PDB file of N, CA and C in Angstrom:
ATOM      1  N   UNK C   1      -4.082  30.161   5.004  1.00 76.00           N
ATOM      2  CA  UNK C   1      -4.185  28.887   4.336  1.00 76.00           C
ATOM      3  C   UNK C   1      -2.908  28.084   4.484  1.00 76.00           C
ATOM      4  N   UNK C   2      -1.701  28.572   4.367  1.00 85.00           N
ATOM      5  CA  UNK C   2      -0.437  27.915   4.537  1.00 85.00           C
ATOM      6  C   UNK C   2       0.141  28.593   3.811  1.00 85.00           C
ATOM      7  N   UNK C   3       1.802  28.130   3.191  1.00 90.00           N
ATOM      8  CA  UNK C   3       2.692  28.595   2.743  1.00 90.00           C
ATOM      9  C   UNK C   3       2.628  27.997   0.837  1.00 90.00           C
ATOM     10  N   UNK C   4       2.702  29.792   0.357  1.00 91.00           N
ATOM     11  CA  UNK C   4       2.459  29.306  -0.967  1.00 91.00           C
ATOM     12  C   UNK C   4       4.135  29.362  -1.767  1.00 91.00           C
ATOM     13  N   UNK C   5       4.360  28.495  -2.713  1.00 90.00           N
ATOM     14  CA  UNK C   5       5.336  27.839  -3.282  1.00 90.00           C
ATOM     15  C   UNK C   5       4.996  28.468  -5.065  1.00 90.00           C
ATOM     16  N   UNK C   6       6.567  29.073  -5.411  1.00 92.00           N
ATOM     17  CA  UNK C   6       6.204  28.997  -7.011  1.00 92.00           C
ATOM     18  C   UNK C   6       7.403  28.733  -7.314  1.00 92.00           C
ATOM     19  N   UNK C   7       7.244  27.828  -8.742  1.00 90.00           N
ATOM     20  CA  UNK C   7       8.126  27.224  -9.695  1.00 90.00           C
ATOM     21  C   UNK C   7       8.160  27.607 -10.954  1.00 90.00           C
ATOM     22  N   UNK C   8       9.164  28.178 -11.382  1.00 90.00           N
ATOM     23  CA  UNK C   8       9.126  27.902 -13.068  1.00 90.00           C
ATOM     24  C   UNK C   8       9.724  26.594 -13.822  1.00 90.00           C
ATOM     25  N   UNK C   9       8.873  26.113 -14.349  1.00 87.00           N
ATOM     26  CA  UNK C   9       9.183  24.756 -14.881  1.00 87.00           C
ATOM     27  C   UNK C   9       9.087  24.710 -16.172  1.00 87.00           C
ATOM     28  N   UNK C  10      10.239  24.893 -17.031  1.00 88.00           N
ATOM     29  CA  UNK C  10      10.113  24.850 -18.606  1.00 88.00           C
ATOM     30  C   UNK C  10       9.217  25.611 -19.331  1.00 88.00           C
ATOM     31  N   UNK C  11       9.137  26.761 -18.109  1.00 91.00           N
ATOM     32  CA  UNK C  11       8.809  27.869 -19.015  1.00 91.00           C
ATOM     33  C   UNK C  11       6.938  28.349 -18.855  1.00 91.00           C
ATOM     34  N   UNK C  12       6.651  27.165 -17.828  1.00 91.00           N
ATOM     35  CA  UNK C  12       5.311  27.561 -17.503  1.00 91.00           C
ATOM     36  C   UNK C  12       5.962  27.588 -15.750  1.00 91.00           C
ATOM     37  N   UNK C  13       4.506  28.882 -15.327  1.00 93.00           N
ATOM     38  CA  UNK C  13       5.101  29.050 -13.572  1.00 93.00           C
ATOM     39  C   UNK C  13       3.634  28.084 -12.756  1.00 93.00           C
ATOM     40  N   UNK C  14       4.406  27.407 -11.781  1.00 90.00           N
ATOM     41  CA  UNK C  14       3.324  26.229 -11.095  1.00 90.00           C
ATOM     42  C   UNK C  14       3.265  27.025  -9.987  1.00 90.00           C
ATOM     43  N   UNK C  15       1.748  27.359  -8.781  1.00 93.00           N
ATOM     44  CA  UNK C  15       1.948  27.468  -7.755  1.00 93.00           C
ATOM     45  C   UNK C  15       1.229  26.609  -6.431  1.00 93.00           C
ATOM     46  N   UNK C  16       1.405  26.239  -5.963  1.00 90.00           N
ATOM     47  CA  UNK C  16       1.313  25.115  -4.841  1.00 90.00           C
ATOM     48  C   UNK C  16       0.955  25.971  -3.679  1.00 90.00           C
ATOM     49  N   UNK C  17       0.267  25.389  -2.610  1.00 90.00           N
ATOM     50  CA  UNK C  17       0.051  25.810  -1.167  1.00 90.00           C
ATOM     51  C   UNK C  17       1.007  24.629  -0.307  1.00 90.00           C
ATOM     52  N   UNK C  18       1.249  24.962   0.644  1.00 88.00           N
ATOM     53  CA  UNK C  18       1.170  23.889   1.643  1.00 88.00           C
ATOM     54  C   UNK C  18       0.566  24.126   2.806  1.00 88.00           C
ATOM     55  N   UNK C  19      -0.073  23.509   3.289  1.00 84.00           N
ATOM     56  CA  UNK C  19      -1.081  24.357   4.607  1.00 84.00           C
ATOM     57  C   UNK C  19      -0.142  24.142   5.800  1.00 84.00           C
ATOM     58  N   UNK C  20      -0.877  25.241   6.655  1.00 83.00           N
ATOM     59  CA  UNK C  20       0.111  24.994   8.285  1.00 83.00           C
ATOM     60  C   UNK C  20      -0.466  23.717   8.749  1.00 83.00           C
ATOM     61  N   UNK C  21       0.411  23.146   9.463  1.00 81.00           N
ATOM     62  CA  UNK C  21       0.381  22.147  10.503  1.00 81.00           C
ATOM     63  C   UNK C  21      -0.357  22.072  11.568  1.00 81.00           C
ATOM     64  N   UNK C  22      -1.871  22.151  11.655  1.00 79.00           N
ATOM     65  CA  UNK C  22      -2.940  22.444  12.782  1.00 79.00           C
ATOM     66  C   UNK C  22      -3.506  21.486  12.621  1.00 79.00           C
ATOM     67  N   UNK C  23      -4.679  21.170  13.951  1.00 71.00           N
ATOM     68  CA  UNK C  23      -5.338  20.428  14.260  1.00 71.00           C
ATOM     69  C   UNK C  23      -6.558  20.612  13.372  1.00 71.00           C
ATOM     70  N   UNK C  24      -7.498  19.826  12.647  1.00 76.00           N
ATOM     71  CA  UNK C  24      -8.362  20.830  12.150  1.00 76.00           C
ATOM     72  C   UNK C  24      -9.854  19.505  12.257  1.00 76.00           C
ATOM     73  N   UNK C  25     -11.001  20.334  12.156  1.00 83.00           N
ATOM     74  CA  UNK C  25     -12.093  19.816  12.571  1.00 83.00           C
ATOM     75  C   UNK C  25     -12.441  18.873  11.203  1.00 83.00           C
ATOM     76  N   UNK C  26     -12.779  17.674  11.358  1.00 85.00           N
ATOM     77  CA  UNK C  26     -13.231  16.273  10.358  1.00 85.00           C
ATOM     78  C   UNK C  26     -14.460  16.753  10.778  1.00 85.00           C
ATOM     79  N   UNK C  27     -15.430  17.041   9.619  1.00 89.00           N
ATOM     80  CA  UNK C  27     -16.953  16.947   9.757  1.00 89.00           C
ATOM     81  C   UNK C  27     -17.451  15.523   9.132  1.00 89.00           C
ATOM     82  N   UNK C  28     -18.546  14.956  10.180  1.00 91.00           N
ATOM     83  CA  UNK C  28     -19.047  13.596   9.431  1.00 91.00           C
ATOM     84  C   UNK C  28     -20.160  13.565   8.411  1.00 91.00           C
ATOM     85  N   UNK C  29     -20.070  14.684   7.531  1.00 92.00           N
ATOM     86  CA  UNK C  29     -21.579  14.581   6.699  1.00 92.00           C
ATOM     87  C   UNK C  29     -20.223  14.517   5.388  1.00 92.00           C
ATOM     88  N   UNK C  30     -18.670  14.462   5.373  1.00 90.00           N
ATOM     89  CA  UNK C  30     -18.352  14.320   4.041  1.00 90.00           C
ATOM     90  C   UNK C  30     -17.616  13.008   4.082  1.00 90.00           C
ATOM     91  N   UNK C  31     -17.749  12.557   2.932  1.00 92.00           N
ATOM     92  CA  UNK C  31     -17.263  11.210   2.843  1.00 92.00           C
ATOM     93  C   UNK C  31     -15.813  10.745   1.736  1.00 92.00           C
ATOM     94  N   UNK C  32     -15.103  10.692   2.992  1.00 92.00           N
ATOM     95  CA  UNK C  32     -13.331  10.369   3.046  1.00 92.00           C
ATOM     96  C   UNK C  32     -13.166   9.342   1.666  1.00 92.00           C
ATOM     97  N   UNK C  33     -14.220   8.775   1.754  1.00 93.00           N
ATOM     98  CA  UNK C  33     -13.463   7.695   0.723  1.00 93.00           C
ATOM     99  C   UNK C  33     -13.121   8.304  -0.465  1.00 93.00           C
ATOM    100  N   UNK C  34     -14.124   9.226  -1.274  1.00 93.00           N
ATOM    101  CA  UNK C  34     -14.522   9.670  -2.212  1.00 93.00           C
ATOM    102  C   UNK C  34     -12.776  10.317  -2.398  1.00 93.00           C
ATOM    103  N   UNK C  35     -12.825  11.390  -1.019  1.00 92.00           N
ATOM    104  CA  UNK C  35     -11.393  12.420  -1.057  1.00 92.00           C
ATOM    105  C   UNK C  35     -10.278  11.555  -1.423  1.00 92.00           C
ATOM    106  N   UNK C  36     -10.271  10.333  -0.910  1.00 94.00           N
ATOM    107  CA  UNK C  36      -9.248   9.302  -0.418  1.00 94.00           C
ATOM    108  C   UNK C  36      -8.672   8.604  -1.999  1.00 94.00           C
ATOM    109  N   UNK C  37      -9.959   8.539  -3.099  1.00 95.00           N
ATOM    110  CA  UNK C  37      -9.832   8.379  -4.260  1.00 95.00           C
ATOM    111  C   UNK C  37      -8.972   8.945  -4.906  1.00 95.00           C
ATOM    112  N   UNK C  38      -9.277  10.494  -4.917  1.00 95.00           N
ATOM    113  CA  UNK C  38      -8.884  11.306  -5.766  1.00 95.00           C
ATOM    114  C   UNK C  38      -6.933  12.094  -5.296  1.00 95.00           C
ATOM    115  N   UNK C  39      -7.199  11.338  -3.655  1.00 94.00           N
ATOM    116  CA  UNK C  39      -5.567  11.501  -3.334  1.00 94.00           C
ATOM    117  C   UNK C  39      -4.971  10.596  -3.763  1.00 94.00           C
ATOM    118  N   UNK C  40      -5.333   9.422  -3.584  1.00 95.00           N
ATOM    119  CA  UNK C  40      -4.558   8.687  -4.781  1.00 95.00           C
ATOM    120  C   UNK C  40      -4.448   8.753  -6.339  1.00 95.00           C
ATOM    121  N   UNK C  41      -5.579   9.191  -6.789  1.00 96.00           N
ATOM    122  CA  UNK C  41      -4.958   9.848  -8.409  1.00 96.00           C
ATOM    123  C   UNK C  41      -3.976  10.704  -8.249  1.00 96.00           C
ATOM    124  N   UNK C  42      -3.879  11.360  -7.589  1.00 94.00           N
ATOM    125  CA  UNK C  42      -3.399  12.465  -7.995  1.00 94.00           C
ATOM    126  C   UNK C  42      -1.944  12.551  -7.338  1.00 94.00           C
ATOM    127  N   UNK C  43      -1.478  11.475  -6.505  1.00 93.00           N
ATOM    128  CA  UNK C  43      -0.174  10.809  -5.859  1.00 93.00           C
ATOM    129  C   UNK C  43       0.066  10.339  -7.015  1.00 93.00           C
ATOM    130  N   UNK C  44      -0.183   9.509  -7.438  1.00 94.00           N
ATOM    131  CA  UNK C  44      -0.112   8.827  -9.075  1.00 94.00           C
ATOM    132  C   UNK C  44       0.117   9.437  -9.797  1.00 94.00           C
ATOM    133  N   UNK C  45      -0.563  10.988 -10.208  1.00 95.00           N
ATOM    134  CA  UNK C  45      -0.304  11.589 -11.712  1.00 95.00           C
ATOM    135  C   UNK C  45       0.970  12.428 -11.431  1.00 95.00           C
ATOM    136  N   UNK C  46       1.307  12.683  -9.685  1.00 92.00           N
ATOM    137  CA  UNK C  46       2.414  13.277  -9.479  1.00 92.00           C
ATOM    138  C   UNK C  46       3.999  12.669  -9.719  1.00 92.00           C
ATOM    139  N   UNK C  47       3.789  11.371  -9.907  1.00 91.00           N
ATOM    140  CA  UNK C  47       4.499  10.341  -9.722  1.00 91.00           C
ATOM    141  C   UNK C  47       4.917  10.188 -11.437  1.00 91.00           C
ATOM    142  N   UNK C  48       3.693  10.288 -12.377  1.00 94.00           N
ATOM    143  CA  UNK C  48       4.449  10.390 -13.368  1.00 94.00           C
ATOM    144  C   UNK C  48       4.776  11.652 -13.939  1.00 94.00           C
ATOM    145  N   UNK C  49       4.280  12.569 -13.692  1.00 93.00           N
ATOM    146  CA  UNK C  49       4.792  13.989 -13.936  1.00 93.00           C
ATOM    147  C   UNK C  49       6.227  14.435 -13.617  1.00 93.00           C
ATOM    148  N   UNK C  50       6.646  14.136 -12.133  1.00 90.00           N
ATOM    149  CA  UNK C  50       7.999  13.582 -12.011  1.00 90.00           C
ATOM    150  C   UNK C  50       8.851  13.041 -12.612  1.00 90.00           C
ATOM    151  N   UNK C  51       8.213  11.916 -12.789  1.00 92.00           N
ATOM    152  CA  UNK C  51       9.076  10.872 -13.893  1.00 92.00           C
ATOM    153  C   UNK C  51       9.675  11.821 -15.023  1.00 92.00           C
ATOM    154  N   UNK C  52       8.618  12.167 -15.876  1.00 93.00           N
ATOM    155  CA  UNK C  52       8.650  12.904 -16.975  1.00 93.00           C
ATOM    156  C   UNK C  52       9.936  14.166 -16.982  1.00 93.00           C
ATOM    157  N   UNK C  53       9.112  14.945 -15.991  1.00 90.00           N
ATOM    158  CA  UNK C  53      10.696  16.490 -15.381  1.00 90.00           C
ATOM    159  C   UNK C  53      12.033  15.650 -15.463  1.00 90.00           C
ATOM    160  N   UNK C  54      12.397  14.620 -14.495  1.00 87.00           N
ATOM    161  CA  UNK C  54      13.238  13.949 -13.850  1.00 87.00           C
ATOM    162  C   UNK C  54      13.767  13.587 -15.202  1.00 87.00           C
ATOM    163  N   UNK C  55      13.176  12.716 -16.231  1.00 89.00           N
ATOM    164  CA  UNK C  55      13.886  12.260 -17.514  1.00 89.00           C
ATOM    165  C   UNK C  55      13.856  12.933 -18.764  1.00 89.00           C
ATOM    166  N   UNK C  56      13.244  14.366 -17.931  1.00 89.00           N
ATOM    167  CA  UNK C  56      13.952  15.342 -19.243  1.00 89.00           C
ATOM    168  C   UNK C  56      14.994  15.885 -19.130  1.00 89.00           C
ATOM    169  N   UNK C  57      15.975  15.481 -17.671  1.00 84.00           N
ATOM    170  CA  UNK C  57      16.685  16.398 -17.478  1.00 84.00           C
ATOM    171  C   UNK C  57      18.030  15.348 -17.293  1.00 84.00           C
ATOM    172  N   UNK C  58      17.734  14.015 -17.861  1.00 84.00           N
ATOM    173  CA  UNK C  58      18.860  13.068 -17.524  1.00 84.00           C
ATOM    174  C   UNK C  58      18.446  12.760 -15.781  1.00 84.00           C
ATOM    175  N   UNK C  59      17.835  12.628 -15.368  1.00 83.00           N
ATOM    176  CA  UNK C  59      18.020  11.773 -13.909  1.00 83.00           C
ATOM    177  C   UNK C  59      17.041  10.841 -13.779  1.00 83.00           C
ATOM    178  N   UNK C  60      17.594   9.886 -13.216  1.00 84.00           N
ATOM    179  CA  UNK C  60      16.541   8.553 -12.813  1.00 84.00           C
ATOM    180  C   UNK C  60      15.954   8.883 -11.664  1.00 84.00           C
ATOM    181  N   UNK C  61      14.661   8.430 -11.655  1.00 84.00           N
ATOM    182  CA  UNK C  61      13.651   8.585 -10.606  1.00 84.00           C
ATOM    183  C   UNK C  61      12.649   7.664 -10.515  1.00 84.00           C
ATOM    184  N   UNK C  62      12.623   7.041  -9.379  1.00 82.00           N
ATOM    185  CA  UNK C  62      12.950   8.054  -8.085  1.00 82.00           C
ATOM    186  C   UNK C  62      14.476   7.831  -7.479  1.00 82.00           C
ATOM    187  N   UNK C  63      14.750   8.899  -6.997  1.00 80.00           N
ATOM    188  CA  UNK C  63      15.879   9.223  -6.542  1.00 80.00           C
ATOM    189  C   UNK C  63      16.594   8.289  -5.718  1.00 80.00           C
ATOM    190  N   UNK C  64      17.780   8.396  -5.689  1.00 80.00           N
ATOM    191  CA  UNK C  64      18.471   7.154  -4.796  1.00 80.00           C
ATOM    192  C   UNK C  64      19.031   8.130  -4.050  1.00 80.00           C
ATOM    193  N   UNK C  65      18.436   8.351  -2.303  1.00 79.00           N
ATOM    194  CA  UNK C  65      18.807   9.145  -1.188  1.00 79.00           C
ATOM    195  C   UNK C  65      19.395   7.926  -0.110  1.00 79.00           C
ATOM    196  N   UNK C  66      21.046   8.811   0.112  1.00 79.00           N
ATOM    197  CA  UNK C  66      21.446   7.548   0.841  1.00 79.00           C
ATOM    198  C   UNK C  66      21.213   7.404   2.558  1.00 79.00           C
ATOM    199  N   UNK C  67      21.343   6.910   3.139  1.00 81.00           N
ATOM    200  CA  UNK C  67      20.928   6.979   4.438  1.00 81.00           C
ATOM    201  C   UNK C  67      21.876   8.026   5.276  1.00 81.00           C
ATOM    202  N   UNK C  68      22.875   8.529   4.528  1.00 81.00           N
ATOM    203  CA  UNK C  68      24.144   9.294   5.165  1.00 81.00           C
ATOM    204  C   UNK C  68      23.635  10.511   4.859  1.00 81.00           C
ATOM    205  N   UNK C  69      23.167  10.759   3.528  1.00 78.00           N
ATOM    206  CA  UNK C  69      22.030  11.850   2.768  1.00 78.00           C
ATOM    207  C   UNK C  69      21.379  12.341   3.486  1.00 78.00           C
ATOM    208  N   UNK C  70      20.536  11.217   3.940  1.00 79.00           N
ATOM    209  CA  UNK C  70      19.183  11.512   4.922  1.00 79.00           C
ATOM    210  C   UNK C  70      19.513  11.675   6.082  1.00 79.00           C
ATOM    211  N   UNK C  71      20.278  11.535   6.843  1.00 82.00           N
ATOM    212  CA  UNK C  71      20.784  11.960   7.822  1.00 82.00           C
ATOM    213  C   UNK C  71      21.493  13.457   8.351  1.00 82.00           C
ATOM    214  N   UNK C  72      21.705  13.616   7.679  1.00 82.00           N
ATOM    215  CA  UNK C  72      22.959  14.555   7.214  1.00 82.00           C
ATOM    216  C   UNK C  72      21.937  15.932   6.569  1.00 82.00           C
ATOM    217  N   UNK C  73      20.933  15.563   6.429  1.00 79.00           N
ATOM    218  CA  UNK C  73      20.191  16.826   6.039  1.00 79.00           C
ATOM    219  C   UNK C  73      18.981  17.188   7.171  1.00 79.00           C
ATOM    220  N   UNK C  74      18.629  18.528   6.784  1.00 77.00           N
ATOM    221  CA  UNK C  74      17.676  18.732   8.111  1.00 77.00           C
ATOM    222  C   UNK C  74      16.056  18.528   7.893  1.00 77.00           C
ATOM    223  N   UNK C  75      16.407  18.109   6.554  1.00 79.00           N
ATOM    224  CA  UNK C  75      14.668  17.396   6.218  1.00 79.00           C
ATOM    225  C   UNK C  75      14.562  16.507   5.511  1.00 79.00           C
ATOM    226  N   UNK C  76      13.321  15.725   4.657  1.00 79.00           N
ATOM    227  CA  UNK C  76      13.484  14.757   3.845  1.00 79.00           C
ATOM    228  C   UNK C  76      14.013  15.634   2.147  1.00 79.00           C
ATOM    229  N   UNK C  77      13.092  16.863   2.057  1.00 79.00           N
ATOM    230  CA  UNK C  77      13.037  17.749   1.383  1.00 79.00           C
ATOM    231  C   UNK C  77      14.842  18.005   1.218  1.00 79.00           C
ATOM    232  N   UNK C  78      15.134  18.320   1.393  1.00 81.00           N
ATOM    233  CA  UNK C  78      16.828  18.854   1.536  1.00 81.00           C
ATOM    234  C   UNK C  78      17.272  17.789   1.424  1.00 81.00           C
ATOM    235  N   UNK C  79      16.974  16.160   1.673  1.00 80.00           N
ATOM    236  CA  UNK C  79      17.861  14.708   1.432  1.00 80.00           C
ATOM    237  C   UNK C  79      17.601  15.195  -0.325  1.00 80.00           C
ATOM    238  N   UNK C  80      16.287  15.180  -0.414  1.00 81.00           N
ATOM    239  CA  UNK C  80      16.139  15.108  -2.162  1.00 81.00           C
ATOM    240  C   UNK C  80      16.889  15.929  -2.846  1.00 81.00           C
ATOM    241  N   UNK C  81      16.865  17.484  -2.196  1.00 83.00           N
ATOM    242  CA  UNK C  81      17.141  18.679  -3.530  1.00 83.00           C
ATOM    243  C   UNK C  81      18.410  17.910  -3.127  1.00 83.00           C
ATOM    244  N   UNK C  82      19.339  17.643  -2.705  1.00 83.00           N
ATOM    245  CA  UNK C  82      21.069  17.432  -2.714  1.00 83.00           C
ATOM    246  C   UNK C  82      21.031  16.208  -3.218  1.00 83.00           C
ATOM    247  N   UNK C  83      20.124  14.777  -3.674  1.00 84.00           N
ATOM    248  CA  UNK C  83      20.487  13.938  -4.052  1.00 84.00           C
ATOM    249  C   UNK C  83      20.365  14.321  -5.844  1.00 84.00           C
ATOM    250  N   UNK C  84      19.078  15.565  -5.943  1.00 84.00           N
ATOM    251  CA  UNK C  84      18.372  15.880  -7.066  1.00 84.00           C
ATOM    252  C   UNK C  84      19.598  16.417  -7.284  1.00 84.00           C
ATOM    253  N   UNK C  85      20.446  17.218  -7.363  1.00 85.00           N
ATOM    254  CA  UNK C  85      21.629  18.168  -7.479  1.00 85.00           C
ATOM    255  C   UNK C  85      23.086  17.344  -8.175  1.00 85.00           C
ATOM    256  N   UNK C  86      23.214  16.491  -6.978  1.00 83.00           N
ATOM    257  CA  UNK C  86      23.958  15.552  -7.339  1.00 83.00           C
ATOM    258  C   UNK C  86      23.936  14.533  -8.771  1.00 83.00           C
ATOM    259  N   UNK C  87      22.440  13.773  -8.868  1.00 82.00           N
ATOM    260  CA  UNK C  87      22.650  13.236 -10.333  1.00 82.00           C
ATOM    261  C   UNK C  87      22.747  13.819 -11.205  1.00 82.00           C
ATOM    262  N   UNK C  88      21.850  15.436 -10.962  1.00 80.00           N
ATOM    263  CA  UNK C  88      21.959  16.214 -12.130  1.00 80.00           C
ATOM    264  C   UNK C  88      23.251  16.657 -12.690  1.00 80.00           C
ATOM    265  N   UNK C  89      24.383  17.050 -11.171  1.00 81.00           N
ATOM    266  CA  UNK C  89      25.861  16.793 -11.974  1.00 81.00           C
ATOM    267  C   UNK C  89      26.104  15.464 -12.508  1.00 81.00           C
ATOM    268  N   UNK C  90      26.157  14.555 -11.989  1.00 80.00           N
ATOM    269  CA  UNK C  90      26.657  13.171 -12.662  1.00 80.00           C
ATOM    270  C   UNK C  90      26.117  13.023 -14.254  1.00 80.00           C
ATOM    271  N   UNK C  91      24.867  13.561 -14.309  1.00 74.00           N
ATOM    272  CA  UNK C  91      24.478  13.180 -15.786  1.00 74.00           C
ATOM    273  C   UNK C  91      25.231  13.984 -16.689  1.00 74.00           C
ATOM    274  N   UNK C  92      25.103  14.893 -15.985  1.00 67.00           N
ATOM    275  CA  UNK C  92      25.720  16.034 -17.401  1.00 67.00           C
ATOM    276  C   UNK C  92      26.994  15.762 -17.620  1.00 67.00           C
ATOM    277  N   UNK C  93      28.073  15.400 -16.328  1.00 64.00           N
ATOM    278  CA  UNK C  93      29.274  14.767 -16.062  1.00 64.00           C
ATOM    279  C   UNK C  93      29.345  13.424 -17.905  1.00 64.00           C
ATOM    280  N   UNK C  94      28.686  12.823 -17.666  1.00 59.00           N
ATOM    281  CA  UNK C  94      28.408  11.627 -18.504  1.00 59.00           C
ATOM    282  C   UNK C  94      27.901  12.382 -19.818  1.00 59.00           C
ATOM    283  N   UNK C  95      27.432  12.988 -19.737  1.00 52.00           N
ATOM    284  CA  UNK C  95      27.267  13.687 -21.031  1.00 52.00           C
ATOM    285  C   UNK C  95      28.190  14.297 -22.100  1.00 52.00           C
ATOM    286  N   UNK C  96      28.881  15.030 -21.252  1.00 53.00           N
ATOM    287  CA  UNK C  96      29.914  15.874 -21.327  1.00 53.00           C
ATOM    288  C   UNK C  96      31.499  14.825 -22.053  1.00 53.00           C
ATOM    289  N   UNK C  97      31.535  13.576 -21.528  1.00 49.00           N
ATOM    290  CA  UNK C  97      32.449  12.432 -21.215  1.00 49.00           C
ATOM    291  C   UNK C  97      32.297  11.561 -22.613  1.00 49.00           C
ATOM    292  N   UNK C  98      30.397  11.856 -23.032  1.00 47.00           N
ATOM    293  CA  UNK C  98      30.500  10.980 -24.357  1.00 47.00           C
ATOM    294  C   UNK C  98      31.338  11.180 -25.415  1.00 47.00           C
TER     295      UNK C  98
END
């Protein structure tokens, strides 16, 4: 199926797939739009679920990845966790400072 992913997140554990990268057969008896719906909910509910993690932990999101960031790392994934890393020091930095 692909590569499975687990998180502990505040104490509940999340687990995720990501599938391999293959070519794979589109059958025409199912209808995309319907799927196409529910990927956008669910881009959306990820978006505020994020939000939510992100501003429980002091960081603004979405993330500000700089182009030197993104460069400089060997994926988009790795621009984030080091930008994610980074505010998370700065906040606590500011925290710490009040």
């Amino acid at each position: 199926k692909g590569v499975y992913f687990e998180a502990n997140i505040q104490g509940s554990t999340i687990r995720w797939v990501v599938p391999h990268a293959f070519t794979q057969n589109m059958p025409d008896d199912v209808d995309y739009r319907v799927m196409l719906t529910f990927f956008e909910f669910y881009e959306t509910l990820l978006g505020f679920v994020l939000y939510k993690l992100y501003n429980d932990i002091g960081v603004r999101y979405p993330l500000a990845v700089s182009s030197v960031e993104r460069n400089n790392a060997s994926s988009v994934l790795a621009a984030n966790l080091r930008a994610l890393s980074r505010e998370a020091r700065d906040s606590k930095s500011m925290v710490s400072n009040a």
